[in-house]
Amino acid sequence: MPMNRIQFQAGLSLPEFLDRYGTDENCEAAVEAARWPDGFRCPKCGAHPHSVFRKGARKTFQCSACRYQCSLTAGTLFQNSHVPLRLWFLAMYLLSQTKTGLSTLELTRHLGISYPAAWRLHHKLMQAMCEREARYRLDGAVQIDDAYLGGEHPGGKAGRGSPNKVPFVAAVSLDERQHPRHARFSVVPGFTHAAIRAWADTALAPGCPVLSDGLPAFRSLADTHPHQVVVAAGRKPRDLPVFAWVNTVLGNLKTQLSGTYHAFKFRKYAQRYLSAVAWRFNRRFDLKSVSQRLLIAAVSTGPRPERWLRAAEESC
């Protein structure tokens, strides 16, 4: 059996990472380069000329044209954080290079910070991944399936009607060789025609062909996309090779979540955790660059204070 080049590719090793980002000075230079690749530009007037000084530990830029002052991290995910940049970078490295991600408790141990600080850092980075994923639509041939997080309470209602379950759509786009290219996991309010139409408007490129099972809600896709339906009729996934990739990706997702997190508030934060898995999967083709790509997402995402993060119904 030939070696899977994606699985066995060399990523960014820990020694390489420490050589690049082992000090706060190196991390500051990386943030500045990611935020202003063509040099500093004033956020207020757009001018280039500036001076640089420090306010305490913060590197600060002052525009020579309008005198506006801007710290290096103002307006980014790092704003107002008391965690040193080198620990932010280590967290970005760990969350992007590990295939399954890390729990907040494990981040606490790796970074040597308190659990509340690690929670804020973890959810800010997952939010950056979430917002980044929301920008893209799946194209090409797409397989979709309905899925749930959670299970029924003891003695409660089983199946799709369980109030403890969070419904989401799992979708995988395929390349010309019928191999998985990108995935998307989207929480939906329910499997209704209106909910699936709204999901398709944001998740699918116009006119891409879609393959689904016989769930009635998916029939609404036929209005906007070439839609092929294969009725499962109670058959097991191994008996439905046509859905092999979406079932494989969905199985890997559930294995990752159950293996990494003993528990999390999936009713509140489901989209954030699902998007973090999709973000890593969709960038698996170039492991050396994923930490840099997460840095770019972090400097492109505005401040996300804890109060905002905990209002997950609005932020995800």
XYZ file of C-alpha atoms in Angstrom:
316
model
C 0.000 0.000 0.000
C 1.581 3.361 -1.011
C 2.463 5.881 1.687
C -0.090 8.621 2.248
C 1.949 11.747 1.513
C -0.477 14.019 3.366
C -0.346 11.898 6.525
C 3.449 11.535 6.507
C 4.452 15.044 5.440
C 6.878 16.940 7.642
C 5.252 19.687 9.653
C 6.867 22.475 11.647
C 8.941 20.713 14.292
C 9.063 21.982 17.860
C 12.795 22.885 17.631
C 12.079 24.866 14.427
C 9.189 26.612 16.120
C 11.303 27.567 19.159
C 14.061 28.904 16.904
C 11.548 31.173 15.162
C 9.248 32.186 18.003
C 11.029 31.368 21.252
C 11.190 34.987 22.452
C 8.645 37.794 22.771
C 10.784 39.918 20.437
C 10.563 37.301 17.672
C 6.819 37.002 18.237
C 6.368 40.780 18.065
C 8.217 40.865 14.751
C 5.999 38.048 13.421
C 2.788 39.833 14.511
C 3.962 43.070 12.891
C 4.815 41.284 9.635
C 1.480 39.447 9.583
C -0.539 42.550 10.408
C 1.293 44.957 8.104
C 3.110 42.892 5.427
C 3.891 46.075 3.471
C 4.909 48.067 6.537
C 2.884 49.942 9.146
C -0.225 51.710 7.929
C -2.148 53.959 10.297
C -5.543 52.398 11.158
C -7.065 55.888 11.292
C -5.730 57.765 8.246
C -3.839 55.080 6.307
C -0.508 56.920 6.260
C 2.817 55.060 6.328
C 5.289 57.385 8.130
C 5.452 56.604 11.843
C 7.579 56.383 14.946
C 7.881 53.468 17.364
C 8.222 53.492 21.148
C 7.138 51.471 24.146
C 4.440 52.104 26.712
C 5.529 49.777 29.456
C 5.850 46.373 27.808
C 3.706 47.301 24.802
C 5.228 48.182 21.450
C 3.385 51.262 20.218
C 3.262 52.995 16.822
C 2.495 56.691 16.335
C 1.407 57.975 12.967
C 3.496 60.943 11.831
C 0.575 62.394 9.863
C -2.336 62.354 12.343
C -0.454 61.493 15.592
C -2.738 58.520 16.205
C -1.186 55.942 18.530
C -1.741 52.212 18.070
C -0.205 49.346 20.004
C 1.029 46.296 18.133
C -1.846 44.108 19.345
C -4.676 46.689 19.391
C -7.529 45.619 17.147
C -6.377 41.991 17.031
C -7.256 38.845 18.913
C -4.333 39.574 21.277
C -5.723 42.918 22.455
C -5.732 43.442 26.253
C -4.328 39.973 26.891
C -1.926 39.599 29.829
C -0.576 36.320 28.411
C 2.890 36.869 26.829
C 3.006 36.651 23.054
C 5.428 33.700 23.164
C 2.738 31.672 24.994
C 0.109 32.734 22.468
C 2.419 31.496 19.725
C 3.024 28.214 21.533
C -0.745 27.742 21.864
C -1.202 28.450 18.142
C 1.504 25.934 17.345
C -0.019 23.209 19.533
C -3.579 23.765 18.325
C -2.610 23.832 14.653
C 0.028 21.078 14.512
C -1.778 18.439 16.583
C -4.245 16.502 14.459
C -6.909 16.328 17.172
C -6.423 19.689 18.881
C -6.031 20.087 22.640
C -8.387 20.534 25.549
C -8.242 23.679 27.667
C -6.943 21.640 30.599
C -4.075 20.323 28.503
C -3.289 23.838 27.279
C -3.165 24.942 30.928
C -0.469 22.350 31.621
C 1.551 23.093 28.481
C 1.497 26.877 28.894
C 1.776 27.066 32.684
C -1.116 29.528 33.027
C -4.396 29.401 34.935
C -7.387 27.490 33.583
C -9.503 30.672 33.060
C -6.660 32.284 31.085
C -6.219 29.124 29.001
C -10.004 28.975 28.383
C -10.039 32.535 27.054
C -7.001 31.920 24.860
C -8.385 28.610 23.559
C -11.800 29.998 22.692
C -10.353 33.116 21.083
C -8.247 30.981 18.761
C -11.155 28.650 17.998
C -13.279 31.727 17.258
C -10.644 32.933 14.790
C -10.805 29.520 13.104
C -14.614 29.689 13.122
C -14.730 33.099 11.458
C -12.107 32.049 8.924
C -14.082 28.943 7.941
C -17.281 30.951 7.543
C -15.679 32.839 4.657
C -15.481 29.813 2.349
C -18.026 27.749 0.445
C -17.671 24.163 -0.689
C -17.488 23.612 -4.435
C -17.132 20.619 -6.724
C -19.039 17.428 -5.915
C -20.321 17.606 -2.333
C -21.529 14.799 -0.050
C -23.716 15.812 2.899
C -25.214 14.059 5.901
C -27.202 14.956 8.996
C -25.538 14.439 12.376
C -25.911 15.296 16.055
C -23.785 16.175 19.044
C -24.921 14.782 22.374
C -27.331 12.028 23.300
C -30.588 11.448 25.085
C -30.860 11.978 28.829
C -31.457 8.794 30.888
C -35.148 8.094 30.694
C -35.658 10.878 28.159
C -36.707 10.841 24.538
C -34.389 8.955 22.200
C -33.503 9.566 18.584
C -33.738 12.833 16.636
C -36.300 14.223 19.049
C -33.980 14.214 22.066
C -33.765 17.746 23.551
C -30.133 17.081 24.502
C -28.980 16.789 20.893
C -27.542 19.581 18.738
C -28.145 19.029 14.997
C -25.475 19.875 12.448
C -24.784 19.265 8.764
C -21.568 17.470 7.783
C -20.432 18.193 4.230
C -17.347 17.135 2.252
C -16.265 18.347 -1.188
C -14.364 15.966 -3.485
C -11.658 16.637 -6.048
C -11.407 15.257 -9.574
C -10.052 11.930 -8.245
C -12.988 11.668 -5.847
C -10.754 12.278 -2.843
C -11.854 14.559 0.025
C -10.711 18.138 -0.375
C -12.540 20.309 2.148
C -15.074 19.735 4.917
C -17.623 21.904 6.652
C -19.591 21.231 9.828
C -22.479 23.632 10.418
C -24.866 23.777 13.353
C -28.451 24.213 12.180
C -31.600 24.974 14.204
C -33.151 21.770 12.896
C -33.514 19.639 9.799
C -36.233 21.648 8.138
C -36.512 22.866 4.547
C -35.956 26.479 5.618
C -32.896 25.638 7.722
C -31.255 23.595 4.941
C -31.928 26.284 2.331
C -30.330 28.886 4.622
C -27.359 26.564 5.214
C -26.869 25.976 1.484
C -26.838 29.729 0.780
C -23.745 30.171 2.981
C -22.026 26.760 2.726
C -22.295 25.719 -0.942
C -21.062 27.340 -4.124
C -23.893 28.053 -6.583
C -24.768 25.100 -8.770
C -22.391 22.527 -7.277
C -23.724 18.934 -7.398
C -24.856 17.522 -4.047
C -25.280 13.917 -2.897
C -27.440 13.226 0.159
C -29.514 10.517 1.754
C -33.289 10.534 1.770
C -33.793 12.979 4.653
C -36.833 15.049 3.574
C -35.232 18.374 4.527
C -32.472 17.849 1.945
C -35.018 17.837 -0.882
C -35.049 21.642 -0.802
C -31.525 21.576 -2.296
C -32.959 20.485 -5.650
C -34.217 24.046 -6.213
C -30.675 25.458 -6.428
C -28.258 22.535 -6.940
C -28.111 19.314 -8.977
C -29.197 16.914 -6.255
C -28.740 13.141 -6.193
C -30.534 11.193 -3.446
C -29.527 7.720 -2.262
C -31.977 6.379 0.299
C -30.152 4.604 3.112
C -33.223 2.625 4.221
C -31.592 1.529 7.468
C -28.403 0.226 5.840
C -25.103 0.585 7.687
C -22.389 2.948 6.380
C -20.259 0.037 5.089
C -23.155 -0.929 2.841
C -23.266 2.571 1.322
C -19.869 3.145 -0.355
C -21.301 6.164 -2.180
C -21.183 8.019 1.171
C -17.748 6.682 2.137
C -15.989 10.031 2.496
C -18.622 11.971 4.391
C -19.038 8.998 6.752
C -15.252 8.746 7.222
C -14.842 12.455 7.956
C -17.846 12.421 10.277
C -16.458 9.402 12.138
C -13.072 11.110 12.503
C -14.775 14.247 13.810
C -16.639 12.391 16.526
C -13.514 10.415 17.468
C -11.538 13.652 17.811
C -14.139 15.364 19.963
C -14.691 12.403 22.271
C -10.969 11.652 22.521
C -9.837 15.222 23.180
C -12.646 16.602 25.347
C -14.230 14.681 28.196
C -17.060 17.204 28.065
C -17.877 20.661 26.741
C -20.998 22.784 26.489
C -21.928 21.656 23.024
C -25.340 23.313 23.156
C -23.590 26.672 23.543
C -20.204 26.305 21.853
C -20.825 23.562 19.289
C -20.025 25.666 16.218
C -16.706 26.799 17.634
C -15.495 23.253 18.304
C -16.802 21.944 14.975
C -15.162 24.756 13.020
C -11.809 24.153 14.735
C -11.851 20.551 13.495
C -12.800 21.676 9.978
C -10.091 24.382 10.019
C -7.351 21.831 10.712
C -8.751 19.341 8.195
C -8.966 21.917 5.413
C -5.341 22.982 5.914
C -3.824 19.516 6.222
C -2.107 19.729 2.822
C 0.663 22.048 4.088
C 1.419 21.473 7.771
C 4.443 23.769 7.752
C 2.253 26.784 7.037
C -0.729 26.183 9.331
C 0.715 27.984 12.356
C 1.424 31.040 10.197
C -2.086 30.868 8.785
C -3.543 30.809 12.291
C -1.423 33.852 13.153
C -2.845 35.699 10.126
C -6.358 34.736 11.252
C -5.589 36.019 14.761
C -4.356 39.441 13.618
C -7.284 39.717 11.181
C -9.880 38.923 13.845
C -10.941 41.804 16.044
C -10.847 41.788 19.857
C -12.964 39.030 21.367
C -13.294 39.682 25.126
C -14.503 36.941 27.454
C -17.983 38.428 27.840
C -18.398 38.308 24.063
C -16.980 34.779 23.861
C -19.468 33.490 26.408
C -22.377 34.977 24.458
C -21.811 32.138 21.997
C -25.268 32.309 20.498
C -24.301 35.713 19.068
C -20.638 35.050 18.304
C -20.857 31.737 16.408
